[in-house]
Structure formats: C-alpha cells, structure tokens
C-alpha cells in the first residue's frame, strides 16, 4: 500500500512533525532538479512503508550522505561567511566614514555660527564706534555751548555793570546840575 503526504492514516515517526505543505512539486514544477532529487529521495523513504523500515539505516550510508551534504554546501557556506564578513567590515568602515562626515558637517555648522557671531560682533562694534563719535561730537558741542553761555553771561554782567555805572554817572551829573541855593553872605 502506497502512502502520500496528505493521507491521514500514514504513520508519523516519533519526534517528527506532520508535513505542513500537502502539495508536492511534480516533475514539471519550478522547484528545480535539486528539489526533485531531495523529494524523490525522501519520498521513496517515506513511501517505503511503516516506521520500522525507516529506522533500519546503515550508519555508513548516513555518514556518507552527511559528508556529501556537507561537502556540497560547505564551500558555499564558507563563501557566504566570507562575503558576510566583508560586508560587515565595509559597513563598519561606512559607519565610521559617515560619523566623520557628520562631525565635519557639525563643525561647518559651528563655523557658520561663528561667522554669524563675528558678523554680528562687527556690526555691534560699528554701532559702538558711531555712538562714541556722536558722544564726542555732543561733548564738543556742549563744551562750546558752555563757553558761549559763559561769555554771554560775562558780557551781560559787563553790560549790566556798565548800565549801572552809566546810571550812577547820570544821577551824579543830575545832582550836580540841580540848582544849588546860593549862600547869602
């Protein structure tokens, strides 16, 4: 009696799981010759009969099959391992380079910030120089105004003094002009 993977009454070996895919790839499927060989090999063993038939296997055959399987896939695994190591090294190098570039960009941004600070400092320095010039100009003007005010005050005081003296002279002259009674002798 021949059993297929989808049959419910087919005995499952102890510790094995039931097959999940009930569809089998046929000879014209896209699975390829390796899948057909693996399927043919496993299918013939699975279809051979009860569990007892599966357990009777020559250890030498198992070792040869294991060695053949390892020798078939080991070079590809080594090649894949080396390729992955190389990729990992390249990724590390790329990450380091990326970190360096990020640091350069940060430095450039800080340089831009420094340049803007220097530009701003220059602007404020120019403003301070202009304010200082204005203060010097205002100081000169106030000094001149103070001198002029002092001269005007002195001139007014002189003019006021001269007017006082003029009044006193005129009063003295009027006193002298006022008729004096003659003395009777």
Short mmCIF file of N, CA and C in Angstrom, two decimals:
data_model
loop_
_atom_site.label_atom_id
_atom_site.label_comp_id
_atom_site.label_asym_id
_atom_site.label_seq_id
_atom_site.Cartn_x
_atom_site.Cartn_y
_atom_site.Cartn_z
N UNK A 1 0.85 -1.18 0.00
CA UNK A 1 0.00 0.00 0.00
C UNK A 1 0.89 1.23 0.00
N UNK A 2 0.59 2.18 -0.87
CA UNK A 2 1.42 3.37 -1.03
C UNK A 2 0.77 4.53 -0.32
N UNK A 3 1.56 5.24 0.52
CA UNK A 3 1.04 6.37 1.30
C UNK A 3 1.58 7.66 0.74
N UNK A 4 0.76 8.68 0.75
CA UNK A 4 1.18 10.01 0.31
C UNK A 4 1.21 10.94 1.51
N UNK A 5 1.84 12.12 1.33
CA UNK A 5 1.99 13.07 2.44
C UNK A 5 0.67 13.55 2.97
N UNK A 6 -0.36 13.57 2.17
CA UNK A 6 -1.65 14.11 2.60
C UNK A 6 -2.54 13.07 3.25
N UNK A 7 -2.17 11.79 3.25
CA UNK A 7 -3.03 10.75 3.83
C UNK A 7 -3.06 10.87 5.33
N UNK A 8 -4.24 10.76 5.92
CA UNK A 8 -4.39 10.92 7.35
C UNK A 8 -3.94 9.68 8.11
N UNK A 9 -3.98 8.49 7.49
CA UNK A 9 -3.65 7.26 8.21
C UNK A 9 -2.17 6.91 8.11
N UNK A 10 -1.37 7.75 7.55
CA UNK A 10 0.06 7.49 7.38
C UNK A 10 0.76 7.67 8.71
N UNK A 11 1.55 6.75 9.18
CA UNK A 11 2.20 6.88 10.49
C UNK A 11 3.33 7.91 10.44
N UNK A 12 3.41 8.73 11.51
CA UNK A 12 4.44 9.77 11.62
C UNK A 12 5.50 9.26 12.59
N UNK A 13 6.80 9.32 12.24
CA UNK A 13 7.85 8.85 13.15
C UNK A 13 7.83 9.65 14.45
N UNK A 14 8.30 8.99 15.50
CA UNK A 14 8.29 9.61 16.81
C UNK A 14 9.24 10.81 16.82
N UNK A 15 8.77 11.98 17.34
CA UNK A 15 9.57 13.20 17.40
C UNK A 15 9.50 14.03 16.14
N UNK A 16 8.85 13.54 15.09
CA UNK A 16 8.74 14.29 13.84
C UNK A 16 7.41 15.00 13.80
N UNK A 17 7.33 16.06 13.04
CA UNK A 17 6.10 16.83 12.89
C UNK A 17 5.43 16.43 11.60
N UNK A 18 4.09 16.53 11.55
CA UNK A 18 3.41 16.20 10.31
C UNK A 18 3.75 17.22 9.24
N UNK A 19 3.77 16.84 7.98
CA UNK A 19 4.09 17.79 6.91
C UNK A 19 3.03 18.88 6.83
N UNK A 20 3.49 20.13 6.62
CA UNK A 20 2.57 21.26 6.57
C UNK A 20 2.11 21.54 5.16
N UNK A 21 2.93 21.28 4.18
CA UNK A 21 2.58 21.56 2.79
C UNK A 21 2.08 20.27 2.16
N UNK A 22 0.80 20.19 1.82
CA UNK A 22 0.24 18.97 1.25
C UNK A 22 0.46 18.90 -0.24
N UNK A 23 0.82 19.97 -0.88
CA UNK A 23 1.07 19.95 -2.31
C UNK A 23 2.49 19.48 -2.55
N UNK A 24 2.67 18.62 -3.50
CA UNK A 24 4.01 18.16 -3.85
C UNK A 24 4.36 18.70 -5.21
N UNK A 25 5.63 19.05 -5.37
CA UNK A 25 6.07 19.55 -6.66
C UNK A 25 6.22 18.38 -7.60
N UNK A 26 5.63 18.50 -8.73
CA UNK A 26 5.71 17.44 -9.72
C UNK A 26 6.95 17.57 -10.56
N UNK A 27 7.15 16.69 -11.50
CA UNK A 27 8.35 16.75 -12.33
C UNK A 27 8.41 18.01 -13.16
N UNK A 28 7.29 18.64 -13.46
CA UNK A 28 7.31 19.85 -14.28
C UNK A 28 7.22 21.11 -13.45
N UNK A 29 7.41 21.02 -12.16
CA UNK A 29 7.27 22.22 -11.31
C UNK A 29 8.52 23.08 -11.39
N UNK A 30 8.42 24.25 -10.77
CA UNK A 30 9.51 25.22 -10.82
C UNK A 30 10.53 25.01 -9.71
N UNK A 31 10.39 23.98 -8.93
CA UNK A 31 11.26 23.78 -7.78
C UNK A 31 12.68 23.46 -8.20
N UNK A 32 12.90 22.87 -9.34
CA UNK A 32 14.25 22.62 -9.82
C UNK A 32 14.66 21.18 -9.57
N UNK A 33 15.79 20.76 -10.16
CA UNK A 33 16.23 19.37 -10.05
C UNK A 33 16.67 19.00 -8.65
N UNK A 34 17.26 19.94 -7.90
CA UNK A 34 17.71 19.61 -6.55
C UNK A 34 16.53 19.28 -5.66
N UNK A 35 15.45 20.06 -5.80
CA UNK A 35 14.26 19.80 -5.00
C UNK A 35 13.65 18.47 -5.41
N UNK A 36 13.69 18.14 -6.70
CA UNK A 36 13.14 16.87 -7.16
C UNK A 36 13.94 15.71 -6.61
N UNK A 37 15.30 15.87 -6.59
CA UNK A 37 16.14 14.81 -6.05
C UNK A 37 15.86 14.61 -4.58
N UNK A 38 15.79 15.74 -3.84
CA UNK A 38 15.53 15.64 -2.40
C UNK A 38 14.16 15.03 -2.17
N UNK A 39 13.20 15.41 -2.99
CA UNK A 39 11.84 14.90 -2.84
C UNK A 39 11.79 13.44 -3.21
N UNK A 40 12.51 13.09 -4.25
CA UNK A 40 12.50 11.70 -4.69
C UNK A 40 13.15 10.82 -3.63
N UNK A 41 14.26 11.34 -3.06
CA UNK A 41 14.94 10.55 -2.03
C UNK A 41 14.09 10.42 -0.79
N UNK A 42 13.52 11.51 -0.33
CA UNK A 42 12.71 11.45 0.88
C UNK A 42 11.39 10.79 0.60
N UNK A 43 10.87 10.96 -0.59
CA UNK A 43 9.58 10.36 -0.94
C UNK A 43 9.68 8.85 -0.99
N UNK A 44 10.80 8.36 -1.53
CA UNK A 44 10.93 6.91 -1.61
C UNK A 44 11.07 6.31 -0.24
N UNK A 45 11.75 7.02 0.67
CA UNK A 45 11.86 6.52 2.03
C UNK A 45 10.52 6.60 2.74
N UNK A 46 9.81 7.71 2.54
CA UNK A 46 8.52 7.88 3.20
C UNK A 46 7.49 6.91 2.65
N UNK A 47 7.60 6.61 1.40
CA UNK A 47 6.62 5.73 0.77
C UNK A 47 7.00 4.25 0.92
N UNK A 48 8.13 3.98 1.51
CA UNK A 48 8.61 2.61 1.60
C UNK A 48 7.73 1.75 2.51
N UNK A 49 7.17 2.36 3.50
CA UNK A 49 6.33 1.54 4.36
C UNK A 49 6.30 2.04 5.77
N UNK A 50 6.07 1.17 6.71
CA UNK A 50 5.93 1.56 8.11
C UNK A 50 7.22 2.14 8.68
N UNK A 51 7.12 2.63 9.89
CA UNK A 51 8.20 3.30 10.59
C UNK A 51 9.40 2.38 10.76
N UNK A 52 9.19 1.11 10.93
CA UNK A 52 10.29 0.18 11.14
C UNK A 52 11.26 0.20 9.96
N UNK A 53 10.73 0.35 8.76
CA UNK A 53 11.59 0.38 7.57
C UNK A 53 12.47 1.63 7.56
N UNK A 54 11.96 2.71 8.09
CA UNK A 54 12.73 3.96 8.11
C UNK A 54 13.87 3.89 9.13
N UNK A 55 13.69 3.19 10.19
CA UNK A 55 14.69 3.16 11.24
C UNK A 55 15.87 2.26 10.90
N UNK A 56 15.72 1.36 10.01
CA UNK A 56 16.82 0.47 9.64
C UNK A 56 17.61 1.16 8.54
N UNK A 57 18.68 1.85 8.97
CA UNK A 57 19.52 2.58 8.03
C UNK A 57 20.96 2.27 8.39
N UNK A 58 21.76 2.08 7.39
CA UNK A 58 23.16 1.78 7.60
C UNK A 58 23.88 3.05 8.05
N UNK A 59 24.68 2.95 9.13
CA UNK A 59 25.39 4.12 9.65
C UNK A 59 26.39 4.65 8.63
N UNK A 60 26.99 3.78 7.90
CA UNK A 60 27.96 4.20 6.89
C UNK A 60 27.27 5.02 5.80
N UNK A 61 26.07 4.63 5.45
CA UNK A 61 25.31 5.39 4.45
C UNK A 61 24.96 6.77 4.98
N UNK A 62 24.59 6.79 6.26
CA UNK A 62 24.26 8.09 6.87
C UNK A 62 25.48 8.98 6.89
N UNK A 63 26.64 8.42 7.24
CA UNK A 63 27.87 9.22 7.28
C UNK A 63 28.24 9.71 5.88
N UNK A 64 28.11 8.83 4.90
CA UNK A 64 28.45 9.24 3.53
C UNK A 64 27.49 10.31 3.02
N UNK A 65 26.21 10.13 3.33
CA UNK A 65 25.24 11.15 2.92
C UNK A 65 25.52 12.48 3.64
N UNK A 66 25.87 12.37 4.92
CA UNK A 66 26.18 13.58 5.69
C UNK A 66 27.42 14.27 5.11
N UNK A 67 28.46 13.48 4.83
CA UNK A 67 29.67 14.05 4.26
C UNK A 67 29.39 14.66 2.89
N UNK A 68 28.59 13.98 2.11
CA UNK A 68 28.25 14.51 0.78
C UNK A 68 27.47 15.81 0.88
N UNK A 69 26.53 15.82 1.81
CA UNK A 69 25.74 17.05 2.01
C UNK A 69 26.62 18.19 2.49
N UNK A 70 27.49 17.88 3.45
CA UNK A 70 28.40 18.92 3.99
C UNK A 70 29.36 19.38 2.90
N UNK A 71 29.94 18.42 2.16
CA UNK A 71 30.89 18.81 1.11
C UNK A 71 30.21 19.60 0.00
N UNK A 72 28.93 19.34 -0.19
CA UNK A 72 28.20 20.08 -1.23
C UNK A 72 27.90 21.52 -0.80
N UNK A 73 27.49 21.71 0.46
CA UNK A 73 27.06 23.04 0.91
C UNK A 73 28.14 23.82 1.66
N UNK A 74 29.17 23.14 2.19
CA UNK A 74 30.18 23.82 3.00
C UNK A 74 30.94 24.90 2.22
N UNK A 75 31.38 24.65 0.98
CA UNK A 75 32.08 25.73 0.25
C UNK A 75 31.20 26.96 0.05
N UNK A 76 29.93 26.72 -0.25
CA UNK A 76 29.03 27.86 -0.41
C UNK A 76 28.85 28.59 0.91
N UNK A 77 28.78 27.83 2.00
CA UNK A 77 28.64 28.46 3.32
C UNK A 77 29.88 29.27 3.66
N UNK A 78 31.08 28.72 3.36
CA UNK A 78 32.32 29.47 3.61
C UNK A 78 32.35 30.74 2.77
N UNK A 79 31.96 30.61 1.51
CA UNK A 79 31.92 31.78 0.63
C UNK A 79 30.95 32.82 1.17
N UNK A 80 29.79 32.34 1.60
CA UNK A 80 28.78 33.26 2.16
C UNK A 80 29.30 33.90 3.44
N UNK A 81 30.00 33.09 4.26
CA UNK A 81 30.54 33.62 5.52
C UNK A 81 31.55 34.73 5.23
N UNK A 82 32.46 34.47 4.28
CA UNK A 82 33.47 35.48 3.93
C UNK A 82 32.81 36.73 3.35
N UNK A 83 31.79 36.51 2.53
CA UNK A 83 31.08 37.67 1.94
C UNK A 83 30.40 38.48 3.04
N UNK A 84 29.79 37.78 4.01
CA UNK A 84 29.14 38.49 5.13
C UNK A 84 30.16 39.23 5.98
N UNK A 85 31.33 38.59 6.23
CA UNK A 85 32.37 39.27 6.99
C UNK A 85 32.85 40.52 6.27
N UNK A 86 33.04 40.39 4.96
CA UNK A 86 33.47 41.55 4.17
C UNK A 86 32.42 42.65 4.20
N UNK A 87 31.16 42.25 4.06
CA UNK A 87 30.07 43.24 4.13
C UNK A 87 30.04 43.92 5.49
N UNK A 88 30.24 43.12 6.55
CA UNK A 88 30.24 43.70 7.90
C UNK A 88 31.39 44.70 8.05
N UNK A 89 32.58 44.32 7.55
CA UNK A 89 33.71 45.24 7.62
C UNK A 89 33.43 46.51 6.83
N UNK A 90 32.86 46.34 5.64
CA UNK A 90 32.52 47.51 4.82
C UNK A 90 31.49 48.39 5.52
N UNK A 91 30.53 47.75 6.19
CA UNK A 91 29.53 48.53 6.92
C UNK A 91 30.18 49.31 8.05
N UNK A 92 31.12 48.67 8.77
CA UNK A 92 31.82 49.36 9.86
C UNK A 92 32.59 50.56 9.30
N UNK A 93 33.28 50.34 8.17
CA UNK A 93 34.03 51.44 7.54
C UNK A 93 33.09 52.55 7.11
N UNK A 94 31.96 52.16 6.51
CA UNK A 94 30.98 53.17 6.09
C UNK A 94 30.42 53.94 7.27
N UNK A 95 30.15 53.23 8.37
CA UNK A 95 29.63 53.91 9.56
C UNK A 95 30.65 54.90 10.11
N UNK A 96 31.93 54.48 10.15
CA UNK A 96 32.97 55.39 10.64
C UNK A 96 33.09 56.61 9.72
N UNK A 97 33.07 56.36 8.42
CA UNK A 97 33.14 57.47 7.45
C UNK A 97 31.95 58.40 7.62
N UNK A 98 30.78 57.80 7.80
CA UNK A 98 29.57 58.60 7.98
C UNK A 98 29.66 59.45 9.24
N UNK A 99 30.18 58.87 10.32
CA UNK A 99 30.36 59.63 11.57
C UNK A 99 31.33 60.80 11.35
N UNK A 100 32.41 60.54 10.59
CA UNK A 100 33.37 61.61 10.30
C UNK A 100 32.71 62.72 9.49
N UNK A 101 31.91 62.34 8.51
CA UNK A 101 31.22 63.35 7.70
C UNK A 101 30.22 64.14 8.54
N UNK A 102 29.52 63.44 9.42
CA UNK A 102 28.57 64.13 10.30
C UNK A 102 29.33 65.12 11.18
N UNK A 103 30.49 64.70 11.69
CA UNK A 103 31.30 65.60 12.51
C UNK A 103 31.74 66.81 11.70
N UNK A 104 32.14 66.58 10.43
CA UNK A 104 32.54 67.70 9.57
C UNK A 104 31.38 68.66 9.36
N UNK A 105 30.18 68.11 9.13
CA UNK A 105 29.01 68.97 8.93
C UNK A 105 28.71 69.77 10.20
N UNK A 106 28.85 69.12 11.35
CA UNK A 106 28.62 69.84 12.61
C UNK A 106 29.64 70.97 12.78
N UNK A 107 30.91 70.66 12.42
CA UNK A 107 31.94 71.69 12.50
C UNK A 107 31.63 72.82 11.53
N UNK A 108 31.16 72.47 10.34
CA UNK A 108 30.79 73.50 9.36
C UNK A 108 29.65 74.36 9.90
N UNK A 109 28.68 73.71 10.51
CA UNK A 109 27.57 74.47 11.10
C UNK A 109 28.07 75.36 12.22
N UNK A 110 29.01 74.84 13.04
CA UNK A 110 29.53 75.69 14.11
C UNK A 110 30.36 76.82 13.52
N UNK A 111 31.06 76.57 12.38
CA UNK A 111 31.80 77.63 11.72
C UNK A 111 30.85 78.69 11.18
N UNK A 112 29.71 78.24 10.64
CA UNK A 112 28.71 79.19 10.16
C UNK A 112 28.20 80.01 11.34
N UNK A 113 27.98 79.33 12.47
CA UNK A 113 27.54 80.05 13.67
C UNK A 113 28.61 81.05 14.11
N UNK A 114 29.88 80.63 14.07
CA UNK A 114 30.96 81.54 14.45
C UNK A 114 31.03 82.72 13.49
N UNK A 115 30.89 82.44 12.20
CA UNK A 115 30.92 83.52 11.21
C UNK A 115 29.78 84.50 11.45
N UNK A 116 28.59 83.98 11.76
CA UNK A 116 27.47 84.88 12.02
C UNK A 116 27.73 85.67 13.30
N UNK A 117 28.36 85.03 14.31
CA UNK A 117 28.70 85.76 15.53
C UNK A 117 29.72 86.86 15.25
N UNK A 118 30.73 86.55 14.43
CA UNK A 118 31.72 87.57 14.10
C UNK A 118 31.08 88.72 13.31
N UNK A 119 30.19 88.38 12.39
CA UNK A 119 29.49 89.41 11.63
C UNK A 119 28.66 90.28 12.56
N UNK A 120 27.97 89.63 13.49
CA UNK A 120 27.15 90.38 14.44
C UNK A 120 28.02 91.24 15.35
N UNK A 121 29.17 90.68 15.79
CA UNK A 121 30.09 91.45 16.64
C UNK A 121 30.63 92.66 15.88
N UNK A 122 30.95 92.47 14.60
CA UNK A 122 31.44 93.58 13.78
C UNK A 122 30.37 94.67 13.66
N UNK A 123 29.13 94.24 13.46
CA UNK A 123 28.02 95.18 13.35
C UNK A 123 27.88 96.00 14.65
N UNK A 124 27.90 95.29 15.78
CA UNK A 124 27.78 95.99 17.06
C UNK A 124 29.00 96.87 17.34
N UNK A 125 30.18 96.44 16.91
CA UNK A 125 31.37 97.26 17.07
C UNK A 125 31.22 98.57 16.28
N UNK A 126 30.73 98.45 15.04
CA UNK A 126 30.50 99.66 14.23
C UNK A 126 29.48 100.58 14.90
N UNK A 127 28.43 99.98 15.47
CA UNK A 127 27.44 100.80 16.18
C UNK A 127 28.07 101.52 17.36
N UNK A 128 28.92 100.80 18.11
CA UNK A 128 29.60 101.43 19.25
C UNK A 128 30.53 102.56 18.80
N UNK A 129 31.24 102.33 17.70
CA UNK A 129 32.12 103.38 17.17
C UNK A 129 31.30 104.61 16.79
N UNK A 130 30.15 104.39 16.14
CA UNK A 130 29.29 105.52 15.76
C UNK A 130 28.75 106.24 16.99
N UNK A 131 28.34 105.47 18.00
CA UNK A 131 27.84 106.10 19.24
C UNK A 131 28.95 106.90 19.90
N UNK A 132 30.18 106.36 19.90
CA UNK A 132 31.31 107.08 20.50
C UNK A 132 31.56 108.39 19.75
N UNK A 133 31.52 108.32 18.41
CA UNK A 133 31.71 109.55 17.62
C UNK A 133 30.62 110.57 17.95
N UNK A 134 29.38 110.09 18.05
CA UNK A 134 28.29 111.00 18.38
C UNK A 134 28.49 111.60 19.77
N UNK A 135 28.94 110.77 20.71
CA UNK A 135 29.17 111.29 22.07
C UNK A 135 30.28 112.34 22.07
N UNK A 136 31.35 112.08 21.31
CA UNK A 136 32.44 113.06 21.23
C UNK A 136 31.93 114.35 20.61
N UNK A 137 31.14 114.21 19.53
CA UNK A 137 30.57 115.39 18.87
C UNK A 137 29.67 116.16 19.84
N UNK A 138 28.81 115.42 20.55
CA UNK A 138 27.92 116.08 21.52
C UNK A 138 28.72 116.73 22.65
N UNK A 139 29.79 116.08 23.10
CA UNK A 139 30.63 116.66 24.14
C UNK A 139 31.27 117.97 23.66
N UNK A 140 31.79 117.94 22.42
CA UNK A 140 32.37 119.16 21.86
C UNK A 140 31.34 120.27 21.76
N UNK A 141 30.14 119.92 21.28
CA UNK A 141 29.09 120.94 21.15
C UNK A 141 28.70 121.49 22.51
N UNK A 142 28.56 120.61 23.50
CA UNK A 142 28.18 121.11 24.85
C UNK A 142 29.29 121.97 25.43
N UNK A 143 30.55 121.60 25.18
CA UNK A 143 31.67 122.43 25.68
C UNK A 143 31.62 123.81 25.03
N UNK A 144 31.39 123.84 23.71
CA UNK A 144 31.31 125.13 23.02
C UNK A 144 30.12 125.94 23.53
N UNK A 145 28.99 125.24 23.73
CA UNK A 145 27.81 125.95 24.24
C UNK A 145 28.06 126.50 25.64
N UNK A 146 28.76 125.74 26.48
CA UNK A 146 29.07 126.23 27.84
C UNK A 146 29.97 127.46 27.77
N UNK A 147 30.99 127.39 26.90
CA UNK A 147 31.88 128.55 26.75
C UNK A 147 31.11 129.76 26.26
N UNK A 148 30.25 129.54 25.27
CA UNK A 148 29.46 130.65 24.72
C UNK A 148 28.52 131.20 25.78
N UNK A 149 27.89 130.29 26.54
CA UNK A 149 26.99 130.74 27.61
C UNK A 149 27.76 131.54 28.65
N UNK A 150 28.96 131.09 28.99
CA UNK A 150 29.78 131.81 29.96
C UNK A 150 30.16 133.19 29.43
N UNK A 151 30.56 133.24 28.14
CA UNK A 151 30.89 134.54 27.54
C UNK A 151 29.69 135.46 27.52
N UNK A 152 28.52 134.90 27.13
CA UNK A 152 27.30 135.72 27.12
C UNK A 152 26.97 136.23 28.52
N UNK A 153 27.13 135.35 29.50
CA UNK A 153 26.85 135.76 30.88
C UNK A 153 27.81 136.86 31.32
N UNK A 154 29.08 136.68 31.00
CA UNK A 154 30.06 137.71 31.36
C UNK A 154 29.76 139.02 30.63
N UNK A 155 29.39 138.91 29.35
CA UNK A 155 29.07 140.12 28.58
C UNK A 155 27.85 140.81 29.17
N UNK A 156 26.82 140.06 29.54
CA UNK A 156 25.63 140.66 30.14
C UNK A 156 25.96 141.30 31.48
N UNK A 157 26.82 140.62 32.24
CA UNK A 157 27.23 141.21 33.52
C UNK A 157 27.98 142.52 33.29
N UNK A 158 28.86 142.52 32.28
CA UNK A 158 29.58 143.76 31.97
C UNK A 158 28.60 144.84 31.52
N UNK A 159 27.67 144.42 30.63
CA UNK A 159 26.69 145.40 30.16
C UNK A 159 25.84 145.91 31.32
N UNK A 160 25.45 145.03 32.21
CA UNK A 160 24.66 145.45 33.37
C UNK A 160 25.49 146.37 34.26
N UNK A 161 26.75 146.04 34.45
CA UNK A 161 27.64 146.88 35.26
C UNK A 161 27.82 148.24 34.60
N UNK A 162 28.02 148.22 33.28
CA UNK A 162 28.18 149.49 32.57
C UNK A 162 26.90 150.32 32.67
N UNK A 163 25.74 149.68 32.57
CA UNK A 163 24.47 150.42 32.70
C UNK A 163 24.35 151.01 34.10
N UNK A 164 24.72 150.24 35.09
CA UNK A 164 24.67 150.75 36.47
C UNK A 164 25.60 151.96 36.62
N UNK A 165 26.81 151.77 36.09
CA UNK A 165 27.76 152.87 36.19
C UNK A 165 27.25 154.08 35.41
N UNK A 166 26.65 153.83 34.26
CA UNK A 166 26.09 154.93 33.46
C UNK A 166 24.99 155.63 34.23
N UNK A 167 24.12 154.85 34.88
CA UNK A 167 23.04 155.46 35.67
C UNK A 167 23.62 156.29 36.81
N UNK A 168 24.61 155.73 37.47
CA UNK A 168 25.21 156.47 38.58
C UNK A 168 25.84 157.77 38.07
N UNK A 169 26.49 157.72 36.94
CA UNK A 169 27.09 158.93 36.39
C UNK A 169 26.01 159.96 36.04
N UNK A 170 24.94 159.43 35.42
CA UNK A 170 23.86 160.35 35.06
C UNK A 170 23.23 160.94 36.31
N UNK A 171 23.07 160.15 37.32
CA UNK A 171 22.48 160.67 38.57
C UNK A 171 23.43 161.69 39.20
N UNK A 172 24.68 161.38 39.17
CA UNK A 172 25.67 162.31 39.73
C UNK A 172 25.65 163.61 38.93
N UNK A 173 25.54 163.49 37.69
CA UNK A 173 25.51 164.68 36.84
C UNK A 173 24.24 165.48 37.09
N UNK A 174 23.14 164.78 37.25
CA UNK A 174 21.90 165.49 37.55
C UNK A 174 22.00 166.19 38.90
N UNK A 175 22.60 165.54 39.85
CA UNK A 175 22.77 166.17 41.15
C UNK A 175 23.61 167.44 41.03
N UNK A 176 24.58 167.30 40.21
CA UNK A 176 25.43 168.48 40.05
C UNK A 176 24.70 169.57 39.28
N UNK A 177 23.80 169.16 38.41
CA UNK A 177 23.08 170.15 37.63
C UNK A 177 21.92 170.78 38.43
N UNK A 178 21.50 170.15 39.41
CA UNK A 178 20.39 170.68 40.19
C UNK A 178 20.88 172.00 40.81
N UNK A 179 20.02 172.94 40.75
CA UNK A 179 20.39 174.27 41.26
C UNK A 179 20.64 174.21 42.75
N UNK A 180 21.69 174.86 43.09
CA UNK A 180 22.03 174.91 44.49
C UNK A 180 21.67 176.32 44.97
N UNK A 181 21.07 176.38 46.00
CA UNK A 181 20.78 177.73 46.51
C UNK A 181 22.08 178.44 46.86
N UNK A 182 22.12 179.61 46.51
CA UNK A 182 23.34 180.38 46.76
C UNK A 182 23.39 180.76 48.24
N UNK A 183 24.49 180.86 48.70
CA UNK A 183 24.66 181.19 50.10
C UNK A 183 24.55 182.71 50.23
N UNK A 184 23.91 183.10 51.12
CA UNK A 184 23.81 184.54 51.36
C UNK A 184 24.95 184.95 52.23
N UNK A 185 25.51 185.84 51.81
CA UNK A 185 26.60 186.36 52.56
C UNK A 185 26.26 187.59 53.28
#
